[in-house]
mmCIF file of N, CA, C and O in Angstrom:
data_model
loop_
_atom_site.group_PDB
_atom_site.id
_atom_site.type_symbol
_atom_site.label_atom_id
_atom_site.label_comp_id
_atom_site.label_asym_id
_atom_site.label_seq_id
_atom_site.Cartn_x
_atom_site.Cartn_y
_atom_site.Cartn_z
ATOM 1 N N UNK A 1 -102.589 -8.381 2.867
ATOM 2 C CA UNK A 1 -101.745 -9.497 2.519
ATOM 3 C C UNK A 1 -101.423 -9.439 1.032
ATOM 4 O O UNK A 1 -102.285 -9.168 0.219
ATOM 5 N N UNK A 2 -100.208 -9.718 0.691
ATOM 6 C CA UNK A 2 -99.753 -9.628 -0.688
ATOM 7 C C UNK A 2 -100.198 -10.843 -1.493
ATOM 8 O O UNK A 2 -100.273 -11.953 -0.985
ATOM 9 N N UNK A 3 -100.485 -10.608 -2.768
ATOM 10 C CA UNK A 3 -100.843 -11.704 -3.668
ATOM 11 C C UNK A 3 -99.637 -12.194 -4.448
ATOM 12 O O UNK A 3 -99.766 -12.974 -5.371
ATOM 13 N N UNK A 4 -98.443 -11.704 -4.071
ATOM 14 C CA UNK A 4 -97.217 -12.082 -4.778
ATOM 15 C C UNK A 4 -96.925 -13.556 -4.549
ATOM 16 O O UNK A 4 -96.942 -14.041 -3.427
ATOM 17 N N UNK A 5 -96.683 -14.264 -5.630
ATOM 18 C CA UNK A 5 -96.325 -15.690 -5.545
ATOM 19 C C UNK A 5 -94.848 -15.801 -5.868
ATOM 20 O O UNK A 5 -94.394 -15.334 -6.917
ATOM 21 N N UNK A 6 -94.106 -16.391 -4.968
ATOM 22 C CA UNK A 6 -92.667 -16.548 -5.177
ATOM 23 C C UNK A 6 -92.421 -17.489 -6.348
ATOM 24 O O UNK A 6 -93.091 -18.521 -6.477
ATOM 25 N N UNK A 7 -91.454 -17.157 -7.199
ATOM 26 C CA UNK A 7 -91.146 -18.036 -8.333
ATOM 27 C C UNK A 7 -90.472 -19.324 -7.862
ATOM 28 O O UNK A 7 -89.881 -19.384 -6.799
ATOM 29 N N UNK A 8 -90.610 -20.341 -8.691
ATOM 30 C CA UNK A 8 -89.916 -21.588 -8.381
ATOM 31 C C UNK A 8 -88.423 -21.354 -8.511
ATOM 32 O O UNK A 8 -87.975 -20.414 -9.167
ATOM 33 N N UNK A 9 -87.629 -22.210 -7.884
ATOM 34 C CA UNK A 9 -86.176 -22.040 -7.889
ATOM 35 C C UNK A 9 -85.612 -21.903 -9.291
ATOM 36 O O UNK A 9 -84.724 -21.110 -9.533
ATOM 37 N N UNK A 10 -86.099 -22.683 -10.218
ATOM 38 C CA UNK A 10 -85.544 -22.670 -11.567
ATOM 39 C C UNK A 10 -85.836 -21.359 -12.288
ATOM 40 O O UNK A 10 -85.207 -21.039 -13.279
ATOM 41 N N UNK A 11 -86.805 -20.576 -11.795
ATOM 42 C CA UNK A 11 -87.159 -19.317 -12.440
ATOM 43 C C UNK A 11 -86.390 -18.136 -11.846
ATOM 44 O O UNK A 11 -86.490 -17.033 -12.337
ATOM 45 N N UNK A 12 -85.644 -18.356 -10.787
ATOM 46 C CA UNK A 12 -84.887 -17.292 -10.146
ATOM 47 C C UNK A 12 -83.464 -17.315 -10.671
ATOM 48 O O UNK A 12 -82.782 -18.321 -10.601
ATOM 49 N N UNK A 13 -83.015 -16.162 -11.178
ATOM 50 C CA UNK A 13 -81.657 -16.106 -11.709
ATOM 51 C C UNK A 13 -80.671 -15.830 -10.574
ATOM 52 O O UNK A 13 -81.043 -15.387 -9.487
ATOM 53 N N UNK A 14 -79.411 -16.068 -10.854
ATOM 54 C CA UNK A 14 -78.362 -15.801 -9.884
ATOM 55 C C UNK A 14 -78.314 -14.309 -9.554
ATOM 56 O O UNK A 14 -78.137 -13.918 -8.403
ATOM 57 N N UNK A 15 -78.510 -13.469 -10.538
ATOM 58 C CA UNK A 15 -78.495 -12.022 -10.313
ATOM 59 C C UNK A 15 -79.630 -11.615 -9.370
ATOM 60 O O UNK A 15 -79.440 -10.777 -8.482
ATOM 61 N N UNK A 16 -80.812 -12.216 -9.541
ATOM 62 C CA UNK A 16 -81.928 -11.907 -8.648
ATOM 63 C C UNK A 16 -81.637 -12.375 -7.232
ATOM 64 O O UNK A 16 -81.934 -11.678 -6.260
ATOM 65 N N UNK A 17 -81.048 -13.556 -7.116
ATOM 66 C CA UNK A 17 -80.705 -14.096 -5.806
ATOM 67 C C UNK A 17 -79.679 -13.196 -5.104
ATOM 68 O O UNK A 17 -79.831 -12.879 -3.925
ATOM 69 N N UNK A 18 -78.667 -12.754 -5.834
ATOM 70 C CA UNK A 18 -77.661 -11.870 -5.246
ATOM 71 C C UNK A 18 -78.284 -10.536 -4.829
ATOM 72 O O UNK A 18 -77.952 -9.973 -3.791
ATOM 73 N N UNK A 19 -79.216 -10.040 -5.616
ATOM 74 C CA UNK A 19 -79.910 -8.801 -5.274
ATOM 75 C C UNK A 19 -80.739 -8.959 -4.002
ATOM 76 O O UNK A 19 -80.758 -8.074 -3.142
ATOM 77 N N UNK A 20 -81.432 -10.092 -3.901
ATOM 78 C CA UNK A 20 -82.213 -10.371 -2.690
ATOM 79 C C UNK A 20 -81.307 -10.406 -1.465
ATOM 80 O O UNK A 20 -81.635 -9.844 -0.419
ATOM 81 N N UNK A 21 -80.173 -11.069 -1.589
ATOM 82 C CA UNK A 21 -79.228 -11.166 -0.466
ATOM 83 C C UNK A 21 -78.697 -9.787 -0.092
ATOM 84 O O UNK A 21 -78.579 -9.462 1.091
ATOM 85 N N UNK A 22 -78.384 -8.972 -1.082
ATOM 86 C CA UNK A 22 -77.860 -7.627 -0.814
ATOM 87 C C UNK A 22 -78.893 -6.779 -0.083
ATOM 88 O O UNK A 22 -78.550 -5.994 0.802
ATOM 89 N N UNK A 23 -80.166 -6.937 -0.424
ATOM 90 C CA UNK A 23 -81.217 -6.172 0.255
ATOM 91 C C UNK A 23 -81.442 -6.668 1.677
ATOM 92 O O UNK A 23 -81.803 -5.900 2.557
ATOM 93 N N UNK A 24 -81.228 -7.954 1.933
ATOM 94 C CA UNK A 24 -81.441 -8.506 3.274
ATOM 95 C C UNK A 24 -80.256 -8.259 4.196
ATOM 96 O O UNK A 24 -80.420 -8.188 5.411
ATOM 97 N N UNK A 25 -79.053 -8.125 3.658
ATOM 98 C CA UNK A 25 -77.838 -8.019 4.470
ATOM 99 C C UNK A 25 -77.910 -6.936 5.540
ATOM 100 O O UNK A 25 -77.495 -7.172 6.673
ATOM 101 N N UNK A 26 -78.424 -5.731 5.257
ATOM 102 C CA UNK A 26 -78.471 -4.712 6.312
ATOM 103 C C UNK A 26 -79.354 -5.100 7.496
ATOM 104 O O UNK A 26 -79.222 -4.547 8.578
ATOM 105 N N UNK A 27 -80.252 -6.036 7.313
ATOM 106 C CA UNK A 27 -81.165 -6.440 8.381
ATOM 107 C C UNK A 27 -80.554 -7.490 9.307
ATOM 108 O O UNK A 27 -81.107 -7.761 10.367
ATOM 109 N N UNK A 28 -79.455 -8.097 8.893
ATOM 110 C CA UNK A 28 -78.820 -9.132 9.708
ATOM 111 C C UNK A 28 -77.968 -8.483 10.782
ATOM 112 O O UNK A 28 -77.171 -7.589 10.517
ATOM 113 N N UNK A 29 -78.146 -8.935 11.986
ATOM 114 C CA UNK A 29 -77.396 -8.380 13.108
ATOM 115 C C UNK A 29 -76.221 -9.298 13.411
ATOM 116 O O UNK A 29 -76.385 -10.506 13.541
ATOM 117 N N UNK A 30 -75.041 -8.713 13.501
ATOM 118 C CA UNK A 30 -73.849 -9.492 13.829
ATOM 119 C C UNK A 30 -73.655 -9.419 15.339
ATOM 120 O O UNK A 30 -73.494 -8.331 15.895
ATOM 121 N N UNK A 31 -73.716 -10.561 16.018
ATOM 122 C CA UNK A 31 -73.548 -10.523 17.473
ATOM 123 C C UNK A 31 -72.122 -10.129 17.846
ATOM 124 O O UNK A 31 -71.169 -10.445 17.140
ATOM 125 N N UNK A 32 -72.011 -9.418 18.954
ATOM 126 C CA UNK A 32 -70.676 -9.048 19.421
ATOM 127 C C UNK A 32 -69.994 -10.287 19.981
ATOM 128 O O UNK A 32 -70.620 -11.125 20.627
ATOM 129 N N UNK A 33 -68.726 -10.397 19.694
ATOM 130 C CA UNK A 33 -67.972 -11.550 20.179
ATOM 131 C C UNK A 33 -67.462 -11.252 21.575
ATOM 132 O O UNK A 33 -66.830 -10.220 21.797
ATOM 133 N N UNK A 34 -67.763 -12.139 22.474
ATOM 134 C CA UNK A 34 -67.319 -11.992 23.849
ATOM 135 C C UNK A 34 -66.214 -13.013 24.088
ATOM 136 O O UNK A 34 -66.431 -14.216 24.000
ATOM 137 N N UNK A 35 -65.030 -12.505 24.354
ATOM 138 C CA UNK A 35 -63.894 -13.391 24.608
ATOM 139 C C UNK A 35 -64.002 -13.925 26.034
ATOM 140 O O UNK A 35 -64.253 -13.164 26.970
ATOM 141 N N UNK A 36 -63.840 -15.217 26.203
ATOM 142 C CA UNK A 36 -63.894 -15.760 27.563
ATOM 143 C C UNK A 36 -62.723 -15.256 28.396
ATOM 144 O O UNK A 36 -61.619 -15.067 27.887
ATOM 145 N N UNK A 37 -62.989 -15.028 29.658
ATOM 146 C CA UNK A 37 -61.935 -14.562 30.563
ATOM 147 C C UNK A 37 -60.960 -15.702 30.825
ATOM 148 O O UNK A 37 -61.374 -16.859 30.962
ATOM 149 N N UNK A 38 -59.664 -15.416 30.882
ATOM 150 C CA UNK A 38 -58.702 -16.480 31.172
ATOM 151 C C UNK A 38 -58.912 -17.031 32.592
ATOM 152 O O UNK A 38 -59.344 -16.314 33.484
ATOM 153 N N UNK A 39 -58.623 -18.303 32.732
ATOM 154 C CA UNK A 39 -58.772 -18.977 34.021
ATOM 155 C C UNK A 39 -57.384 -19.298 34.552
ATOM 156 O O UNK A 39 -56.534 -19.822 33.832
ATOM 157 N N UNK A 40 -57.166 -18.984 35.799
ATOM 158 C CA UNK A 40 -55.876 -19.283 36.422
ATOM 159 C C UNK A 40 -55.689 -20.795 36.503
ATOM 160 O O UNK A 40 -56.629 -21.528 36.825
ATOM 161 N N UNK A 41 -54.487 -21.288 36.194
ATOM 162 C CA UNK A 41 -54.244 -22.729 36.267
ATOM 163 C C UNK A 41 -54.564 -23.321 37.639
ATOM 164 O O UNK A 41 -54.974 -24.477 37.729
ATOM 165 N N UNK A 42 -54.439 -22.534 38.692
ATOM 166 C CA UNK A 42 -54.729 -23.056 40.031
ATOM 167 C C UNK A 42 -56.215 -23.368 40.214
ATOM 168 O O UNK A 42 -56.592 -24.122 41.113
ATOM 169 N N UNK A 43 -57.068 -22.817 39.353
ATOM 170 C CA UNK A 43 -58.512 -23.077 39.458
ATOM 171 C C UNK A 43 -58.953 -24.297 38.652
ATOM 172 O O UNK A 43 -60.091 -24.728 38.761
ATOM 173 N N UNK A 44 -58.045 -24.811 37.819
ATOM 174 C CA UNK A 44 -58.373 -25.977 37.006
ATOM 175 C C UNK A 44 -57.986 -27.217 37.794
ATOM 176 O O UNK A 44 -56.823 -27.434 38.106
ATOM 177 N N UNK A 45 -58.977 -28.016 38.127
ATOM 178 C CA UNK A 45 -58.697 -29.230 38.897
ATOM 179 C C UNK A 45 -59.672 -30.323 38.480
ATOM 180 O O UNK A 45 -60.675 -30.067 37.831
ATOM 181 N N UNK A 46 -59.346 -31.522 38.827
ATOM 182 C CA UNK A 46 -60.223 -32.643 38.513
ATOM 183 C C UNK A 46 -60.006 -33.248 37.142
ATOM 184 O O UNK A 46 -60.765 -34.106 36.721
ATOM 185 N N UNK A 47 -58.989 -32.807 36.418
ATOM 186 C CA UNK A 47 -58.713 -33.359 35.097
ATOM 187 C C UNK A 47 -57.616 -34.395 35.249
ATOM 188 O O UNK A 47 -56.551 -34.114 35.786
ATOM 189 N N UNK A 48 -57.887 -35.603 34.779
ATOM 190 C CA UNK A 48 -56.861 -36.647 34.825
ATOM 191 C C UNK A 48 -56.584 -37.125 33.402
ATOM 192 O O UNK A 48 -57.490 -37.195 32.570
ATOM 193 N N UNK A 49 -55.340 -37.395 33.146
ATOM 194 C CA UNK A 49 -54.922 -37.882 31.835
ATOM 195 C C UNK A 49 -54.246 -39.225 32.046
ATOM 196 O O UNK A 49 -53.305 -39.330 32.837
ATOM 197 N N UNK A 50 -54.710 -40.254 31.346
ATOM 198 C CA UNK A 50 -54.077 -41.566 31.480
ATOM 199 C C UNK A 50 -52.602 -41.482 31.062
ATOM 200 O O UNK A 50 -52.252 -40.754 30.131
ATOM 201 N N UNK A 51 -51.722 -42.216 31.744
ATOM 202 C CA UNK A 51 -50.293 -42.176 31.429
ATOM 203 C C UNK A 51 -49.991 -42.474 29.961
ATOM 204 O O UNK A 51 -49.124 -41.841 29.371
ATOM 205 N N UNK A 52 -50.712 -43.403 29.348
ATOM 206 C CA UNK A 52 -50.453 -43.733 27.941
ATOM 207 C C UNK A 52 -50.743 -42.529 27.046
ATOM 208 O O UNK A 52 -50.008 -42.260 26.092
ATOM 209 N N UNK A 53 -51.805 -41.786 27.346
ATOM 210 C CA UNK A 53 -52.136 -40.603 26.552
ATOM 211 C C UNK A 53 -51.094 -39.516 26.759
ATOM 212 O O UNK A 53 -50.701 -38.830 25.811
ATOM 213 N N UNK A 54 -50.641 -39.341 27.990
ATOM 214 C CA UNK A 54 -49.626 -38.333 28.273
ATOM 215 C C UNK A 54 -48.338 -38.662 27.530
ATOM 216 O O UNK A 54 -47.690 -37.769 26.967
ATOM 217 N N UNK A 55 -47.950 -39.940 27.479
ATOM 218 C CA UNK A 55 -46.738 -40.334 26.755
ATOM 219 C C UNK A 55 -46.904 -40.097 25.261
ATOM 220 O O UNK A 55 -45.977 -39.654 24.582
ATOM 221 N N UNK A 56 -48.090 -40.378 24.743
ATOM 222 C CA UNK A 56 -48.345 -40.180 23.318
ATOM 223 C C UNK A 56 -48.192 -38.707 22.949
ATOM 224 O O UNK A 56 -47.506 -38.356 21.985
ATOM 225 N N UNK A 57 -48.796 -37.828 23.717
ATOM 226 C CA UNK A 57 -48.702 -36.391 23.451
ATOM 227 C C UNK A 57 -47.263 -35.904 23.640
ATOM 228 O O UNK A 57 -46.761 -35.101 22.863
ATOM 229 N N UNK A 58 -46.603 -36.399 24.663
ATOM 230 C CA UNK A 58 -45.225 -35.989 24.932
ATOM 231 C C UNK A 58 -44.297 -36.399 23.794
ATOM 232 O O UNK A 58 -43.326 -35.705 23.490
ATOM 233 N N UNK A 59 -44.601 -37.508 23.123
ATOM 234 C CA UNK A 59 -43.741 -38.007 22.049
ATOM 235 C C UNK A 59 -43.977 -37.263 20.723
ATOM 236 O O UNK A 59 -43.168 -37.388 19.801
ATOM 237 N N UNK A 60 -45.048 -36.485 20.623
ATOM 238 C CA UNK A 60 -45.334 -35.759 19.366
ATOM 239 C C UNK A 60 -44.447 -34.525 19.265
ATOM 240 O O UNK A 60 -44.059 -33.937 20.266
ATOM 241 N N UNK A 61 -44.167 -34.140 18.035
ATOM 242 C CA UNK A 61 -43.366 -32.933 17.835
ATOM 243 C C UNK A 61 -44.219 -31.706 18.166
ATOM 244 O O UNK A 61 -45.446 -31.773 18.244
ATOM 245 N N UNK A 62 -43.580 -30.580 18.354
ATOM 246 C CA UNK A 62 -44.295 -29.353 18.730
ATOM 247 C C UNK A 62 -45.260 -28.882 17.646
ATOM 248 O O UNK A 62 -46.249 -28.243 17.945
ATOM 249 N N UNK A 63 -44.972 -29.182 16.391
ATOM 250 C CA UNK A 63 -45.794 -28.690 15.296
ATOM 251 C C UNK A 63 -46.619 -29.779 14.620
ATOM 252 O O UNK A 63 -47.111 -29.604 13.526
ATOM 253 N N UNK A 64 -46.805 -30.886 15.269
ATOM 254 C CA UNK A 64 -47.599 -31.971 14.711
ATOM 255 C C UNK A 64 -46.800 -32.901 13.837
ATOM 256 O O UNK A 64 -45.705 -32.596 13.398
ATOM 257 N N UNK A 65 -47.352 -34.039 13.623
ATOM 258 C CA UNK A 65 -46.687 -35.054 12.785
ATOM 259 C C UNK A 65 -47.473 -35.295 11.514
ATOM 260 O O UNK A 65 -48.607 -35.153 11.427
#
């Protein structure tokens, strides 16, 4: 077991912190991104939208207000 005592935050410089991060970066694993498969509209059911909400969305411009 190491007898190394970590310095308090105020004793660590920005350069030391950046060096620590650079040494740790190769150990971080980036998960692969899995894109969800598209769902056919015919499989989407059970969603209801109140008429007032549908009118509100219908009245908005295509690019937002």
